[in-house]
Amino acid sequence: MKPARILVTGGAGFIGSHTVDALLRENREVVVLDNLFSGRLNNLDLAHPNLEFVEGDVLEYPLLVDLLTGCDAVLHLAAIASVPLSIEKPIYSFQVNTQGFLHVLQAVYEAKRPIRLVYASSAAVYGEAAVLPCLDTKPLDGVVLSPYALQKRHIEQYADLYQRLHGTKSLGLRYFNVYGERQDPASPYSGVISRFLSLYQQDKALTIFGDGQQSRDFIHVQDVARANCLALQSDYAGQLNIATGQSETLLDLIQSIEAAGGRRANLTFAPASAGDIQSSYAATQLALQQIDFCYTIALGQGMRRMVS
């Protein structure tokens, strides 16, 4: 069943704002809670009659409880979604990512009524997986490589625990490498595609950390927004990969940028970054089975959209 009124934490951010747009197109009422640490007001249609914006933080527990009144679903996206920042500021990222999620989970439990909870997890929970593709049908066994990855593992464990203890069901979406419009290339913690594309358009050098053979599963943000909407309508509980199931190296990515832009890129190479995994791509069959999700935007098409 489609929820009528949805609280979206982090709704002014990159993934959040695209999801808010999609929900509004479905005639849902949306309440956005965002502290604007990385979110932007100009990502939202603030004049839309079905949109309410509240500037605040998931660490403000009474505010969360109040905003849940009248909502029948929560999409929890508020996070410090950065491996480097989690290494630089582990206490702050723990507070936002782990404690903030626990606030949302406890508020849903204490509401004592059915509230659909969908939350953002991450491919980082797999760590350096011994076997590829990364399987959302088996327990996690890879070694985590960053505080961010550990925090995302912890929130999945809290979600599973609350279901066992209290019957509070939730669905965690393990996003792989999300890219697309509204991803801020000026941020040092932004995704590799937005940074590379911005540098390419300025005719500046693209720095590859490592040999360029590290691979990722890149998924367009509009596909992710659609997956979020499907997850909110589902009653499935657990965790799902949200990905394409395709493995692309960084050198493949640069070729896609060059094809979209019509000229060669300037490249430099540097030592690999701490906390980075070498290879990652997802098994996607469970998401297809449980929420009828499959990606629609291939990397080349997504790059052409961003260039245009």
PDB file of C-alpha atoms in Angstrom:
ATOM      1  CA  MET A   1       0.000   0.000   0.000  1.00  0.00           C
ATOM      2  CA  LYS A   2       1.288   3.457  -0.839  1.00  0.00           C
ATOM      3  CA  PRO A   3       1.792   5.609   2.280  1.00  0.00           C
ATOM      4  CA  ALA A   4      -0.066   8.940   2.212  1.00  0.00           C
ATOM      5  CA  ARG A   5       2.237  11.090   4.367  1.00  0.00           C
ATOM      6  CA  ILE A   6       5.967  10.422   4.554  1.00  0.00           C
ATOM      7  CA  LEU A   7       8.708  11.889   6.726  1.00  0.00           C
ATOM      8  CA  VAL A   8      11.967  12.081   4.743  1.00  0.00           C
ATOM      9  CA  THR A   9      15.050  12.796   6.842  1.00  0.00           C
ATOM     10  CA  GLY A  10      17.852  14.308   4.799  1.00  0.00           C
ATOM     11  CA  GLY A  11      15.264  15.167   2.162  1.00  0.00           C
ATOM     12  CA  ALA A  12      17.086  18.285   0.920  1.00  0.00           C
ATOM     13  CA  GLY A  13      20.161  16.281  -0.009  1.00  0.00           C
ATOM     14  CA  PHE A  14      21.242  14.571  -3.191  1.00  0.00           C
ATOM     15  CA  ILE A  15      19.284  11.313  -2.996  1.00  0.00           C
ATOM     16  CA  GLY A  16      16.625  12.766  -0.719  1.00  0.00           C
ATOM     17  CA  SER A  17      15.553  15.593  -2.995  1.00  0.00           C
ATOM     18  CA  HIS A  18      15.187  13.321  -6.022  1.00  0.00           C
ATOM     19  CA  THR A  19      13.071  10.977  -3.905  1.00  0.00           C
ATOM     20  CA  VAL A  20      10.948  13.870  -2.628  1.00  0.00           C
ATOM     21  CA  ASP A  21      10.321  14.898  -6.246  1.00  0.00           C
ATOM     22  CA  ALA A  22       9.225  11.358  -7.086  1.00  0.00           C
ATOM     23  CA  LEU A  23       6.907  11.159  -4.059  1.00  0.00           C
ATOM     24  CA  LEU A  24       5.307  14.493  -4.883  1.00  0.00           C
ATOM     25  CA  ARG A  25       4.678  13.287  -8.441  1.00  0.00           C
ATOM     26  CA  GLU A  26       2.779  10.388  -6.844  1.00  0.00           C
ATOM     27  CA  ASN A  27       0.626  12.927  -4.941  1.00  0.00           C
ATOM     28  CA  ARG A  28       2.070  11.979  -1.546  1.00  0.00           C
ATOM     29  CA  GLU A  29       2.330  14.453   1.308  1.00  0.00           C
ATOM     30  CA  VAL A  30       5.976  14.849   2.289  1.00  0.00           C
ATOM     31  CA  VAL A  31       7.600  16.289   5.411  1.00  0.00           C
ATOM     32  CA  VAL A  32      11.329  16.939   4.962  1.00  0.00           C
ATOM     33  CA  LEU A  33      13.628  17.138   7.980  1.00  0.00           C
ATOM     34  CA  ASP A  34      17.115  18.387   7.121  1.00  0.00           C
ATOM     35  CA  ASN A  35      19.819  20.321   8.993  1.00  0.00           C
ATOM     36  CA  LEU A  36      21.255  21.605   5.685  1.00  0.00           C
ATOM     37  CA  PHE A  37      24.753  20.351   6.533  1.00  0.00           C
ATOM     38  CA  SER A  38      24.985  19.020   2.991  1.00  0.00           C
ATOM     39  CA  GLY A  39      21.411  19.486   1.795  1.00  0.00           C
ATOM     40  CA  ARG A  40      20.282  22.553  -0.118  1.00  0.00           C
ATOM     41  CA  LEU A  41      16.957  24.350  -0.060  1.00  0.00           C
ATOM     42  CA  ASN A  42      17.153  24.957  -3.806  1.00  0.00           C
ATOM     43  CA  ASN A  43      16.967  21.193  -4.308  1.00  0.00           C
ATOM     44  CA  LEU A  44      13.337  21.350  -3.168  1.00  0.00           C
ATOM     45  CA  ASP A  45      10.143  22.814  -4.604  1.00  0.00           C
ATOM     46  CA  LEU A  46       9.292  24.685  -1.418  1.00  0.00           C
ATOM     47  CA  ALA A  47       6.137  26.164  -2.966  1.00  0.00           C
ATOM     48  CA  HIS A  48       4.601  22.731  -3.548  1.00  0.00           C
ATOM     49  CA  PRO A  49       1.364  22.435  -1.535  1.00  0.00           C
ATOM     50  CA  ASN A  50       2.159  18.850  -0.474  1.00  0.00           C
ATOM     51  CA  LEU A  51       5.641  19.648   0.846  1.00  0.00           C
ATOM     52  CA  GLU A  52       6.519  20.776   4.362  1.00  0.00           C
ATOM     53  CA  PHE A  53      10.145  21.622   5.178  1.00  0.00           C
ATOM     54  CA  VAL A  54      11.514  21.599   8.730  1.00  0.00           C
ATOM     55  CA  GLU A  55      15.083  22.655   9.441  1.00  0.00           C
ATOM     56  CA  GLY A  56      16.302  20.378  12.191  1.00  0.00           C
ATOM     57  CA  ASP A  57      18.372  17.351  13.097  1.00  0.00           C
ATOM     58  CA  VAL A  58      17.696  13.651  13.658  1.00  0.00           C
ATOM     59  CA  LEU A  59      19.612  14.034  16.921  1.00  0.00           C
ATOM     60  CA  GLU A  60      16.698  16.164  18.200  1.00  0.00           C
ATOM     61  CA  TYR A  61      14.570  13.292  19.457  1.00  0.00           C
ATOM     62  CA  PRO A  62      11.478  15.276  20.593  1.00  0.00           C
ATOM     63  CA  LEU A  63      11.329  16.903  17.156  1.00  0.00           C
ATOM     64  CA  LEU A  64      11.367  13.491  15.470  1.00  0.00           C
ATOM     65  CA  VAL A  65       8.532  12.260  17.662  1.00  0.00           C
ATOM     66  CA  ASP A  66       6.500  15.358  16.884  1.00  0.00           C
ATOM     67  CA  LEU A  67       7.057  15.134  13.120  1.00  0.00           C
ATOM     68  CA  LEU A  68       6.018  11.487  13.057  1.00  0.00           C
ATOM     69  CA  THR A  69       2.527  12.497  14.151  1.00  0.00           C
ATOM     70  CA  GLY A  70       0.269  11.920  11.181  1.00  0.00           C
ATOM     71  CA  CYS A  71       2.956  10.171   9.114  1.00  0.00           C
ATOM     72  CA  ASP A  72       2.516   6.566   8.055  1.00  0.00           C
ATOM     73  CA  ALA A  73       6.051   6.118   6.693  1.00  0.00           C
ATOM     74  CA  VAL A  74       9.613   7.301   7.274  1.00  0.00           C
ATOM     75  CA  LEU A  75      12.415   7.338   4.732  1.00  0.00           C
ATOM     76  CA  HIS A  76      15.600   7.861   6.728  1.00  0.00           C
ATOM     77  CA  LEU A  77      18.359   9.274   4.531  1.00  0.00           C
ATOM     78  CA  ALA A  78      20.046  11.746   6.896  1.00  0.00           C
ATOM     79  CA  ALA A  79      23.678  10.706   7.283  1.00  0.00           C
ATOM     80  CA  ILE A  80      27.321  11.632   7.014  1.00  0.00           C
ATOM     81  CA  ALA A  81      27.680   9.672   3.789  1.00  0.00           C
ATOM     82  CA  SER A  82      31.431   9.918   3.459  1.00  0.00           C
ATOM     83  CA  VAL A  83      34.219   7.441   4.145  1.00  0.00           C
ATOM     84  CA  PRO A  84      36.936  10.152   4.399  1.00  0.00           C
ATOM     85  CA  LEU A  85      34.865  12.321   6.744  1.00  0.00           C
ATOM     86  CA  SER A  86      34.079   9.315   8.962  1.00  0.00           C
ATOM     87  CA  ILE A  87      37.825   8.745   9.285  1.00  0.00           C
ATOM     88  CA  GLU A  88      38.512  12.428   9.996  1.00  0.00           C
ATOM     89  CA  LYS A  89      35.577  12.871  12.403  1.00  0.00           C
ATOM     90  CA  PRO A  90      34.587   9.423  13.703  1.00  0.00           C
ATOM     91  CA  ILE A  91      32.724  10.687  16.785  1.00  0.00           C
ATOM     92  CA  TYR A  92      30.579  13.127  14.817  1.00  0.00           C
ATOM     93  CA  SER A  93      29.813  10.604  12.085  1.00  0.00           C
ATOM     94  CA  PHE A  94      28.909   8.022  14.749  1.00  0.00           C
ATOM     95  CA  GLN A  95      26.495  10.467  16.359  1.00  0.00           C
ATOM     96  CA  VAL A  96      24.746  11.282  13.100  1.00  0.00           C
ATOM     97  CA  ASN A  97      24.833   7.849  11.469  1.00  0.00           C
ATOM     98  CA  THR A  98      24.353   5.456  14.375  1.00  0.00           C
ATOM     99  CA  GLN A  99      22.722   7.516  17.094  1.00  0.00           C
ATOM    100  CA  GLY A 100      20.585   9.401  14.586  1.00  0.00           C
ATOM    101  CA  PHE A 101      19.258   6.145  13.150  1.00  0.00           C
ATOM    102  CA  LEU A 102      18.564   4.804  16.635  1.00  0.00           C
ATOM    103  CA  HIS A 103      16.512   7.949  17.333  1.00  0.00           C
ATOM    104  CA  VAL A 104      14.416   7.285  14.230  1.00  0.00           C
ATOM    105  CA  LEU A 105      14.021   3.592  15.064  1.00  0.00           C
ATOM    106  CA  GLN A 106      13.002   4.277  18.671  1.00  0.00           C
ATOM    107  CA  ALA A 107      10.547   7.003  17.610  1.00  0.00           C
ATOM    108  CA  VAL A 108       8.883   4.582  15.188  1.00  0.00           C
ATOM    109  CA  TYR A 109       8.683   1.924  17.904  1.00  0.00           C
ATOM    110  CA  GLU A 110       7.283   4.334  20.498  1.00  0.00           C
ATOM    111  CA  ALA A 111       4.576   5.532  18.116  1.00  0.00           C
ATOM    112  CA  LYS A 112       2.801   2.205  18.827  1.00  0.00           C
ATOM    113  CA  ARG A 113       1.121   2.184  15.423  1.00  0.00           C
ATOM    114  CA  PRO A 114       2.110   0.888  11.978  1.00  0.00           C
ATOM    115  CA  ILE A 115       4.757   3.149  10.410  1.00  0.00           C
ATOM    116  CA  ARG A 116       6.720   1.923   7.410  1.00  0.00           C
ATOM    117  CA  LEU A 117      10.462   2.514   7.953  1.00  0.00           C
ATOM    118  CA  VAL A 118      12.917   2.445   5.053  1.00  0.00           C
ATOM    119  CA  TYR A 119      16.491   3.548   5.679  1.00  0.00           C
ATOM    120  CA  ALA A 120      19.695   4.121   3.740  1.00  0.00           C
ATOM    121  CA  SER A 121      22.373   1.533   4.272  1.00  0.00           C
ATOM    122  CA  SER A 122      25.384   1.203   1.979  1.00  0.00           C
ATOM    123  CA  ALA A 123      27.495  -1.154  -0.079  1.00  0.00           C
ATOM    124  CA  ALA A 124      30.248  -0.264   2.385  1.00  0.00           C
ATOM    125  CA  VAL A 125      28.832  -2.868   4.788  1.00  0.00           C
ATOM    126  CA  TYR A 126      30.340  -5.582   2.577  1.00  0.00           C
ATOM    127  CA  GLY A 127      33.893  -4.339   3.127  1.00  0.00           C
ATOM    128  CA  GLU A 128      36.443  -6.048   0.914  1.00  0.00           C
ATOM    129  CA  ALA A 129      34.171  -8.903  -0.047  1.00  0.00           C
ATOM    130  CA  ALA A 130      35.885 -12.248  -0.600  1.00  0.00           C
ATOM    131  CA  VAL A 131      33.272 -13.256  -3.172  1.00  0.00           C
ATOM    132  CA  LEU A 132      31.596 -11.123  -5.821  1.00  0.00           C
ATOM    133  CA  PRO A 133      28.902 -10.163  -6.509  1.00  0.00           C
ATOM    134  CA  CYS A 134      27.970  -8.871  -3.049  1.00  0.00           C
ATOM    135  CA  LEU A 135      25.071 -11.003  -1.851  1.00  0.00           C
ATOM    136  CA  ASP A 136      22.178  -9.569   0.183  1.00  0.00           C
ATOM    137  CA  THR A 137      20.947 -13.114   0.801  1.00  0.00           C
ATOM    138  CA  LYS A 138      23.835 -14.132   3.106  1.00  0.00           C
ATOM    139  CA  PRO A 139      25.304 -12.830   6.395  1.00  0.00           C
ATOM    140  CA  LEU A 140      28.027 -10.199   6.100  1.00  0.00           C
ATOM    141  CA  ASP A 141      31.542 -11.553   6.480  1.00  0.00           C
ATOM    142  CA  GLY A 142      33.865  -9.027   4.806  1.00  0.00           C
ATOM    143  CA  VAL A 143      36.244  -6.907   6.895  1.00  0.00           C
ATOM    144  CA  VAL A 144      34.950  -3.326   7.191  1.00  0.00           C
ATOM    145  CA  LEU A 145      37.438  -0.675   6.121  1.00  0.00           C
ATOM    146  CA  SER A 146      36.087   2.564   7.616  1.00  0.00           C
ATOM    147  CA  PRO A 147      34.026   3.971  10.498  1.00  0.00           C
ATOM    148  CA  TYR A 148      31.284   4.750   7.957  1.00  0.00           C
ATOM    149  CA  ALA A 149      31.046   1.089   6.955  1.00  0.00           C
ATOM    150  CA  LEU A 150      30.979  -0.017  10.583  1.00  0.00           C
ATOM    151  CA  GLN A 151      28.244   2.524  11.388  1.00  0.00           C
ATOM    152  CA  LYS A 152      26.095   1.244   8.533  1.00  0.00           C
ATOM    153  CA  ARG A 153      26.589  -2.333   9.753  1.00  0.00           C
ATOM    154  CA  HIS A 154      25.536  -1.242  13.216  1.00  0.00           C
ATOM    155  CA  ILE A 155      22.299   0.361  12.042  1.00  0.00           C
ATOM    156  CA  GLU A 156      21.363  -2.808  10.162  1.00  0.00           C
ATOM    157  CA  GLN A 157      21.996  -4.779  13.352  1.00  0.00           C
ATOM    158  CA  TYR A 158      19.854  -2.356  15.363  1.00  0.00           C
ATOM    159  CA  ALA A 159      17.073  -2.683  12.793  1.00  0.00           C
ATOM    160  CA  ASP A 160      17.192  -6.486  12.969  1.00  0.00           C
ATOM    161  CA  LEU A 161      17.300  -6.371  16.779  1.00  0.00           C
ATOM    162  CA  TYR A 162      14.235  -4.117  17.022  1.00  0.00           C
ATOM    163  CA  GLN A 163      12.327  -6.493  14.804  1.00  0.00           C
ATOM    164  CA  ARG A 164      13.242  -9.427  17.065  1.00  0.00           C
ATOM    165  CA  LEU A 165      12.572  -7.543  20.322  1.00  0.00           C
ATOM    166  CA  HIS A 166       9.606  -5.385  19.413  1.00  0.00           C
ATOM    167  CA  GLY A 167       8.305  -6.523  16.025  1.00  0.00           C
ATOM    168  CA  THR A 168       9.353  -3.185  14.488  1.00  0.00           C
ATOM    169  CA  LYS A 169       9.890  -4.008  10.830  1.00  0.00           C
ATOM    170  CA  SER A 170      12.140  -1.995   8.545  1.00  0.00           C
ATOM    171  CA  LEU A 171      13.935  -2.238   5.225  1.00  0.00           C
ATOM    172  CA  GLY A 172      17.536  -1.164   4.716  1.00  0.00           C
ATOM    173  CA  LEU A 173      18.635  -0.291   1.200  1.00  0.00           C
ATOM    174  CA  ARG A 174      22.299  -0.932   0.476  1.00  0.00           C
ATOM    175  CA  TYR A 175      23.010   1.767  -2.090  1.00  0.00           C
ATOM    176  CA  PHE A 176      26.027   1.150  -4.257  1.00  0.00           C
ATOM    177  CA  ASN A 177      27.790   4.081  -5.983  1.00  0.00           C
ATOM    178  CA  VAL A 178      25.067   6.641  -6.613  1.00  0.00           C
ATOM    179  CA  TYR A 179      25.652   9.454  -9.101  1.00  0.00           C
ATOM    180  CA  GLY A 180      23.655  12.059 -10.966  1.00  0.00           C
ATOM    181  CA  GLU A 181      22.341  15.594 -10.991  1.00  0.00           C
ATOM    182  CA  ARG A 182      22.523  17.650  -7.750  1.00  0.00           C
ATOM    183  CA  GLN A 183      25.572  15.797  -6.464  1.00  0.00           C
ATOM    184  CA  ASP A 184      27.815  18.636  -5.325  1.00  0.00           C
ATOM    185  CA  PRO A 185      31.175  18.433  -7.130  1.00  0.00           C
ATOM    186  CA  ALA A 186      32.607  21.176  -4.906  1.00  0.00           C
ATOM    187  CA  SER A 187      32.493  18.938  -1.857  1.00  0.00           C
ATOM    188  CA  PRO A 188      35.693  16.958  -1.195  1.00  0.00           C
ATOM    189  CA  TYR A 189      33.417  14.143  -0.020  1.00  0.00           C
ATOM    190  CA  SER A 190      31.264  14.026  -3.131  1.00  0.00           C
ATOM    191  CA  GLY A 191      31.052  11.045  -5.451  1.00  0.00           C
ATOM    192  CA  VAL A 192      33.820  10.293  -7.910  1.00  0.00           C
ATOM    193  CA  ILE A 193      31.612  10.862 -10.967  1.00  0.00           C
ATOM    194  CA  SER A 194      30.543  14.383 -10.054  1.00  0.00           C
ATOM    195  CA  ARG A 195      34.123  15.328  -9.143  1.00  0.00           C
ATOM    196  CA  PHE A 196      35.581  13.833 -12.316  1.00  0.00           C
ATOM    197  CA  LEU A 197      32.926  15.405 -14.529  1.00  0.00           C
ATOM    198  CA  SER A 198      33.404  18.844 -12.975  1.00  0.00           C
ATOM    199  CA  LEU A 199      37.175  18.679 -13.467  1.00  0.00           C
ATOM    200  CA  TYR A 200      36.726  17.369 -17.010  1.00  0.00           C
ATOM    201  CA  GLN A 201      34.420  20.252 -17.928  1.00  0.00           C
ATOM    202  CA  GLN A 202      37.005  22.694 -16.561  1.00  0.00           C
ATOM    203  CA  ASP A 203      39.730  20.920 -18.570  1.00  0.00           C
ATOM    204  CA  LYS A 204      41.587  20.102 -15.358  1.00  0.00           C
ATOM    205  CA  ALA A 205      43.424  16.892 -14.532  1.00  0.00           C
ATOM    206  CA  LEU A 206      41.491  13.935 -13.113  1.00  0.00           C
ATOM    207  CA  THR A 207      43.435  12.263 -10.300  1.00  0.00           C
ATOM    208  CA  ILE A 208      43.061   8.497 -10.075  1.00  0.00           C
ATOM    209  CA  PHE A 209      44.012   7.030  -6.702  1.00  0.00           C
ATOM    210  CA  GLY A 210      45.520   3.651  -7.503  1.00  0.00           C
ATOM    211  CA  ASP A 211      45.823   2.117 -10.956  1.00  0.00           C
ATOM    212  CA  GLY A 212      42.278   2.815 -12.167  1.00  0.00           C
ATOM    213  CA  GLN A 213      41.349  -0.871 -12.184  1.00  0.00           C
ATOM    214  CA  GLN A 214      39.309  -0.644  -8.990  1.00  0.00           C
ATOM    215  CA  SER A 215      35.704  -1.321  -9.932  1.00  0.00           C
ATOM    216  CA  ARG A 216      32.344  -0.069  -8.721  1.00  0.00           C
ATOM    217  CA  ASP A 217      28.652  -0.577  -9.378  1.00  0.00           C
ATOM    218  CA  PHE A 218      27.428   2.878 -10.444  1.00  0.00           C
ATOM    219  CA  ILE A 219      23.691   3.580 -10.215  1.00  0.00           C
ATOM    220  CA  HIS A 220      21.867   6.742 -11.269  1.00  0.00           C
ATOM    221  CA  VAL A 221      20.106   8.721  -8.567  1.00  0.00           C
ATOM    222  CA  GLN A 222      16.752   8.625 -10.359  1.00  0.00           C
ATOM    223  CA  ASP A 223      16.836   4.837 -10.246  1.00  0.00           C
ATOM    224  CA  VAL A 224      17.639   5.056  -6.536  1.00  0.00           C
ATOM    225  CA  ALA A 225      14.727   7.436  -5.966  1.00  0.00           C
ATOM    226  CA  ARG A 226      12.418   4.973  -7.712  1.00  0.00           C
ATOM    227  CA  ALA A 227      13.759   2.149  -5.539  1.00  0.00           C
ATOM    228  CA  ASN A 228      13.015   4.234  -2.437  1.00  0.00           C
ATOM    229  CA  CYS A 229       9.419   4.739  -3.555  1.00  0.00           C
ATOM    230  CA  LEU A 230       8.978   1.027  -4.262  1.00  0.00           C
ATOM    231  CA  ALA A 231      10.461   0.140  -0.872  1.00  0.00           C
ATOM    232  CA  LEU A 232       8.013   2.450   0.916  1.00  0.00           C
ATOM    233  CA  GLN A 233       5.105   0.621  -0.753  1.00  0.00           C
ATOM    234  CA  SER A 234       6.445  -2.826   0.186  1.00  0.00           C
ATOM    235  CA  ASP A 235       6.136  -4.627   3.510  1.00  0.00           C
ATOM    236  CA  TYR A 236       9.381  -6.564   3.015  1.00  0.00           C
ATOM    237  CA  ALA A 237      11.764  -6.388   5.996  1.00  0.00           C
ATOM    238  CA  GLY A 238      15.531  -6.888   5.963  1.00  0.00           C
ATOM    239  CA  GLN A 239      18.144  -5.483   3.588  1.00  0.00           C
ATOM    240  CA  LEU A 240      18.344  -5.183  -0.197  1.00  0.00           C
ATOM    241  CA  ASN A 241      21.058  -4.183  -2.656  1.00  0.00           C
ATOM    242  CA  ILE A 242      20.152  -1.170  -4.777  1.00  0.00           C
ATOM    243  CA  ALA A 243      22.499  -1.342  -7.730  1.00  0.00           C
ATOM    244  CA  THR A 244      22.818  -2.261 -11.391  1.00  0.00           C
ATOM    245  CA  GLY A 245      24.733  -5.502 -10.960  1.00  0.00           C
ATOM    246  CA  GLN A 246      27.309  -4.188 -13.465  1.00  0.00           C
ATOM    247  CA  SER A 247      31.014  -3.759 -12.653  1.00  0.00           C
ATOM    248  CA  GLU A 248      32.754  -0.686 -14.094  1.00  0.00           C
ATOM    249  CA  THR A 249      36.391   0.270 -13.475  1.00  0.00           C
ATOM    250  CA  LEU A 250      37.413   3.882 -12.965  1.00  0.00           C
ATOM    251  CA  LEU A 251      39.078   3.756 -16.374  1.00  0.00           C
ATOM    252  CA  ASP A 252      35.740   2.570 -17.832  1.00  0.00           C
ATOM    253  CA  LEU A 253      34.102   5.540 -16.122  1.00  0.00           C
ATOM    254  CA  ILE A 254      36.576   7.952 -17.667  1.00  0.00           C
ATOM    255  CA  GLN A 255      35.884   6.488 -21.100  1.00  0.00           C
ATOM    256  CA  SER A 256      32.166   7.128 -20.555  1.00  0.00           C
ATOM    257  CA  ILE A 257      32.918  10.740 -19.584  1.00  0.00           C
ATOM    258  CA  GLU A 258      35.078  11.157 -22.680  1.00  0.00           C
ATOM    259  CA  ALA A 259      32.373   9.659 -24.899  1.00  0.00           C
ATOM    260  CA  ALA A 260      29.737  11.992 -23.453  1.00  0.00           C
ATOM    261  CA  GLY A 261      32.005  15.047 -23.599  1.00  0.00           C
ATOM    262  CA  GLY A 262      33.601  14.401 -26.971  1.00  0.00           C
ATOM    263  CA  ARG A 263      37.266  14.770 -26.009  1.00  0.00           C
ATOM    264  CA  ARG A 264      40.042  13.065 -24.043  1.00  0.00           C
ATOM    265  CA  ALA A 265      40.532  13.669 -20.324  1.00  0.00           C
ATOM    266  CA  ASN A 266      43.779  14.719 -18.647  1.00  0.00           C
ATOM    267  CA  LEU A 267      44.786  12.040 -16.142  1.00  0.00           C
ATOM    268  CA  THR A 268      47.179  11.871 -13.203  1.00  0.00           C
ATOM    269  CA  PHE A 269      47.753   8.949 -10.851  1.00  0.00           C
ATOM    270  CA  ALA A 270      48.330   8.911  -7.073  1.00  0.00           C
ATOM    271  CA  PRO A 271      48.583   6.250  -4.326  1.00  0.00           C
ATOM    272  CA  ALA A 272      45.355   4.479  -3.356  1.00  0.00           C
ATOM    273  CA  SER A 273      43.241   6.102  -0.624  1.00  0.00           C
ATOM    274  CA  ALA A 274      42.831   4.642   2.867  1.00  0.00           C
ATOM    275  CA  GLY A 275      39.498   2.922   3.441  1.00  0.00           C
ATOM    276  CA  ASP A 276      38.793   2.285  -0.232  1.00  0.00           C
ATOM    277  CA  ILE A 277      37.840  -1.179  -1.437  1.00  0.00           C
ATOM    278  CA  GLN A 278      39.267  -2.593  -4.646  1.00  0.00           C
ATOM    279  CA  SER A 279      36.179  -4.110  -6.263  1.00  0.00           C
ATOM    280  CA  SER A 280      32.460  -4.029  -5.656  1.00  0.00           C
ATOM    281  CA  TYR A 281      29.320  -4.932  -7.533  1.00  0.00           C
ATOM    282  CA  ALA A 282      25.992  -6.287  -6.417  1.00  0.00           C
ATOM    283  CA  ALA A 283      23.673  -9.210  -6.794  1.00  0.00           C
ATOM    284  CA  THR A 284      20.309  -7.630  -7.591  1.00  0.00           C
ATOM    285  CA  GLN A 285      17.872 -10.541  -7.855  1.00  0.00           C
ATOM    286  CA  LEU A 286      16.391 -10.094  -4.372  1.00  0.00           C
ATOM    287  CA  ALA A 287      15.428  -6.455  -4.999  1.00  0.00           C
ATOM    288  CA  LEU A 288      13.692  -7.542  -8.197  1.00  0.00           C
ATOM    289  CA  GLN A 289      11.820 -10.276  -6.355  1.00  0.00           C
ATOM    290  CA  GLN A 290      10.816  -8.278  -3.290  1.00  0.00           C
ATOM    291  CA  ILE A 291      10.161  -4.713  -4.503  1.00  0.00           C
ATOM    292  CA  ASP A 292      10.146  -5.185  -8.294  1.00  0.00           C
ATOM    293  CA  PHE A 293      13.212  -2.973  -8.712  1.00  0.00           C
ATOM    294  CA  CYS A 294      15.603  -3.091 -11.632  1.00  0.00           C
ATOM    295  CA  TYR A 295      17.774  -0.253 -12.874  1.00  0.00           C
ATOM    296  CA  THR A 296      16.833   1.557 -16.109  1.00  0.00           C
ATOM    297  CA  ILE A 297      19.646   4.076 -16.652  1.00  0.00           C
ATOM    298  CA  ALA A 298      22.960   2.666 -17.899  1.00  0.00           C
ATOM    299  CA  LEU A 299      26.214   4.484 -17.103  1.00  0.00           C
ATOM    300  CA  GLY A 300      26.666   5.925 -20.580  1.00  0.00           C
ATOM    301  CA  GLN A 301      23.121   7.292 -20.610  1.00  0.00           C
ATOM    302  CA  GLY A 302      23.564   8.724 -17.137  1.00  0.00           C
ATOM    303  CA  MET A 303      26.786  10.448 -18.142  1.00  0.00           C
ATOM    304  CA  ARG A 304      25.088  12.027 -21.168  1.00  0.00           C
ATOM    305  CA  ARG A 305      22.352  13.349 -18.884  1.00  0.00           C
ATOM    306  CA  MET A 306      24.894  14.934 -16.564  1.00  0.00           C
ATOM    307  CA  VAL A 307      26.919  16.459 -19.401  1.00  0.00           C
ATOM    308  CA  SER A 308      23.798  17.953 -20.982  1.00  0.00           C
TER     309      SER A 308
END
